[in-house]
mmCIF file of C-alpha atoms and ligand atoms in Angstrom:
data_model
loop_
_atom_site.group_PDB
_atom_site.id
_atom_site.type_symbol
_atom_site.label_atom_id
_atom_site.label_comp_id
_atom_site.label_asym_id
_atom_site.label_seq_id
_atom_site.Cartn_x
_atom_site.Cartn_y
_atom_site.Cartn_z
ATOM 1 C CA MET P 201 -1.330 5.731 42.688
ATOM 2 C CA ALA P 202 -2.688 9.235 42.253
ATOM 3 C CA PHE P 203 -2.820 9.990 38.579
ATOM 4 C CA GLN P 204 -3.750 13.504 37.507
ATOM 5 C CA THR P 205 -4.120 15.141 34.123
ATOM 6 C CA LEU P 206 -0.916 16.570 32.672
ATOM 7 C CA CYS P 207 -2.046 17.612 29.183
ATOM 8 C CA LYS P 208 -3.824 16.461 26.051
ATOM 9 C CA GLN P 209 -2.006 13.835 23.993
ATOM 10 C CA ARG P 210 -1.893 16.155 20.976
ATOM 11 C CA TYR P 211 0.538 18.442 22.850
ATOM 12 C CA LEU P 212 3.200 15.716 22.712
ATOM 13 C CA GLY P 213 5.144 14.834 19.597
ATOM 14 C CA GLU P 214 7.468 11.985 18.677
ATOM 15 C CA GLY P 215 11.071 13.149 18.759
ATOM 16 C CA GLU P 216 10.320 15.963 21.198
ATOM 17 C CA ALA P 217 10.863 16.743 24.875
ATOM 18 C CA VAL P 218 8.070 18.859 26.349
ATOM 19 C CA PRO P 219 8.478 20.682 29.687
ATOM 20 C CA PHE P 220 5.733 21.093 32.279
ATOM 21 C CA LEU P 221 5.368 22.709 35.668
ATOM 22 C CA LEU P 222 2.735 20.836 37.678
ATOM 23 C CA ASP P 223 2.052 21.324 41.392
ATOM 24 C CA GLY P 224 5.499 22.879 41.799
ATOM 25 C CA HIS P 225 7.262 19.966 40.085
ATOM 26 C CA GLU P 226 9.318 20.451 36.945
ATOM 27 C CA VAL P 227 8.560 17.568 34.580
ATOM 28 C CA LEU P 228 10.021 16.671 31.209
ATOM 29 C CA VAL P 229 8.028 14.349 28.958
ATOM 30 C CA ILE P 230 10.384 12.766 26.472
ATOM 31 C CA TRP P 231 9.056 10.939 23.411
ATOM 32 C CA PRO P 232 12.062 9.470 21.604
ATOM 33 C CA ASP P 233 12.014 8.619 17.916
ATOM 34 C CA GLY P 234 10.427 5.179 17.517
ATOM 35 C CA GLY P 235 9.597 4.919 21.225
ATOM 36 C CA GLN P 236 6.925 5.840 23.717
ATOM 37 C CA PRO P 237 6.502 9.016 25.782
ATOM 38 C CA ARG P 238 7.850 8.814 29.333
ATOM 39 C CA ALA P 239 7.897 11.402 32.115
ATOM 40 C CA PHE P 240 11.028 12.351 34.023
ATOM 41 C CA THR P 241 11.762 14.835 36.724
ATOM 42 C CA GLY P 242 13.044 18.047 35.229
ATOM 43 C CA LEU P 243 16.121 18.069 37.441
ATOM 44 C CA CYS P 244 19.554 16.900 36.364
ATOM 45 C CA PRO P 245 20.973 14.236 38.720
ATOM 46 C CA HIS P 246 24.366 15.954 38.580
ATOM 47 C CA GLU P 247 23.751 19.200 40.461
ATOM 48 C CA ARG P 248 19.923 19.274 40.380
ATOM 49 C CA GLN P 249 19.864 22.064 37.821
ATOM 50 C CA SER P 250 16.647 22.540 35.856
ATOM 51 C CA LEU P 251 16.459 20.428 32.719
ATOM 52 C CA VAL P 252 13.336 22.354 31.755
ATOM 53 C CA ASN P 253 15.519 25.432 31.277
ATOM 54 C CA ASN P 254 18.878 23.816 30.492
ATOM 55 C CA SER P 255 18.555 20.885 28.126
ATOM 56 C CA GLN P 256 18.492 19.943 24.475
ATOM 57 C CA PHE P 257 16.828 16.850 22.978
ATOM 58 C CA ASN P 258 17.740 15.581 19.522
ATOM 59 C CA GLY P 259 15.134 12.819 19.273
ATOM 60 C CA ARG P 260 17.465 10.228 20.820
ATOM 61 C CA THR P 261 19.471 11.794 23.623
ATOM 62 C CA LEU P 262 18.895 14.560 26.141
ATOM 63 C CA THR P 263 21.863 16.780 26.985
ATOM 64 C CA CYS P 264 21.999 18.902 30.115
ATOM 65 C CA THR P 265 23.557 22.108 28.867
ATOM 66 C CA VAL P 266 24.952 23.095 32.290
ATOM 67 C CA HIS P 267 27.882 20.632 32.250
ATOM 68 C CA GLY P 268 27.078 18.379 29.305
ATOM 69 C CA TRP P 269 25.788 15.179 30.889
ATOM 70 C CA VAL P 270 23.924 13.056 28.324
ATOM 71 C CA PHE P 271 20.905 10.778 28.914
ATOM 72 C CA ASP P 272 19.189 8.127 26.792
ATOM 73 C CA GLY P 273 15.782 9.492 25.768
ATOM 74 C CA ARG P 274 14.279 5.979 25.764
ATOM 75 C CA ASN P 275 14.807 5.285 29.461
ATOM 76 C CA GLY P 276 16.529 8.264 31.099
ATOM 77 C CA GLU P 277 19.718 6.348 31.832
ATOM 78 C CA GLY P 278 23.006 8.191 31.794
ATOM 79 C CA LEU P 279 25.165 7.700 28.723
ATOM 80 C CA ARG P 280 27.900 10.211 29.593
ATOM 81 C CA PRO P 281 28.625 9.526 32.355
ATOM 82 C CA GLU P 282 27.102 6.085 32.910
ATOM 83 C CA GLY P 283 25.791 4.989 36.290
ATOM 84 C CA CYS P 284 23.205 7.745 36.738
ATOM 85 C CA ALA P 285 19.630 8.214 35.566
ATOM 86 C CA LEU P 286 16.777 10.677 35.475
ATOM 87 C CA ASP P 287 14.058 9.986 38.033
ATOM 88 C CA GLU P 288 10.888 8.804 36.293
ATOM 89 C CA TYR P 289 7.215 9.282 37.070
ATOM 90 C CA PRO P 290 4.449 6.879 35.982
ATOM 91 C CA LEU P 291 2.742 8.213 32.847
ATOM 92 C CA ARG P 292 -0.313 6.881 31.028
ATOM 93 C CA LEU P 293 -2.324 7.796 27.961
ATOM 94 C CA THR P 294 -6.105 7.564 28.306
ATOM 95 C CA ASP P 295 -8.625 6.497 25.678
ATOM 96 C CA ASP P 296 -10.121 10.001 25.653
ATOM 97 C CA GLY P 297 -6.844 11.644 24.595
ATOM 98 C CA GLN P 298 -5.442 12.779 27.920
ATOM 99 C CA VAL P 299 -1.963 12.307 29.357
ATOM 100 C CA GLU P 300 -1.934 11.488 33.060
ATOM 101 C CA ILE P 301 0.968 11.450 35.506
ATOM 102 C CA ASP P 302 1.483 10.272 39.070
ATOM 103 C CA LEU P 303 3.799 12.721 40.833
ATOM 104 C CA GLN P 304 3.657 10.761 44.092
ATOM 105 C CA ALA P 305 5.274 7.652 42.658
ATOM 106 C CA GLN P 306 8.602 6.884 41.043
ATOM 107 C CA VAL P 307 9.053 4.233 38.389
HETATM 108 S S1 LIG F 179 23.807 20.053 36.329
HETATM 109 FE FE1 LIG F 179 23.404 18.855 34.566
HETATM 110 S S2 LIG F 179 25.358 18.252 33.899
HETATM 111 FE FE2 LIG F 179 25.764 19.413 35.700
#
């Protein structure tokens, strides 16, 4: 595990998806309504297009606007179509208000 600082917790908001570029990796932190923030790679599993530049989040589902694939914001699993998922990175919130991510590991 090699956690590094991603941002301060106050930059994240429930019901929002926040994009980051860290060490050359596109990352999307999704905090669904009523859930917890989780970090996913910012690449669509369909044709590896950027979700940082081509997605919409409505608080529950993330839609890739390139071809319309839809993902569950709670866990990154594909809803339309099923059988796919966003790759996830370990994410943790620290007691001093930081958000940390491990880009070398996959959940
Ligand atoms: S690249 Fe995302 S749906 Fe095709």
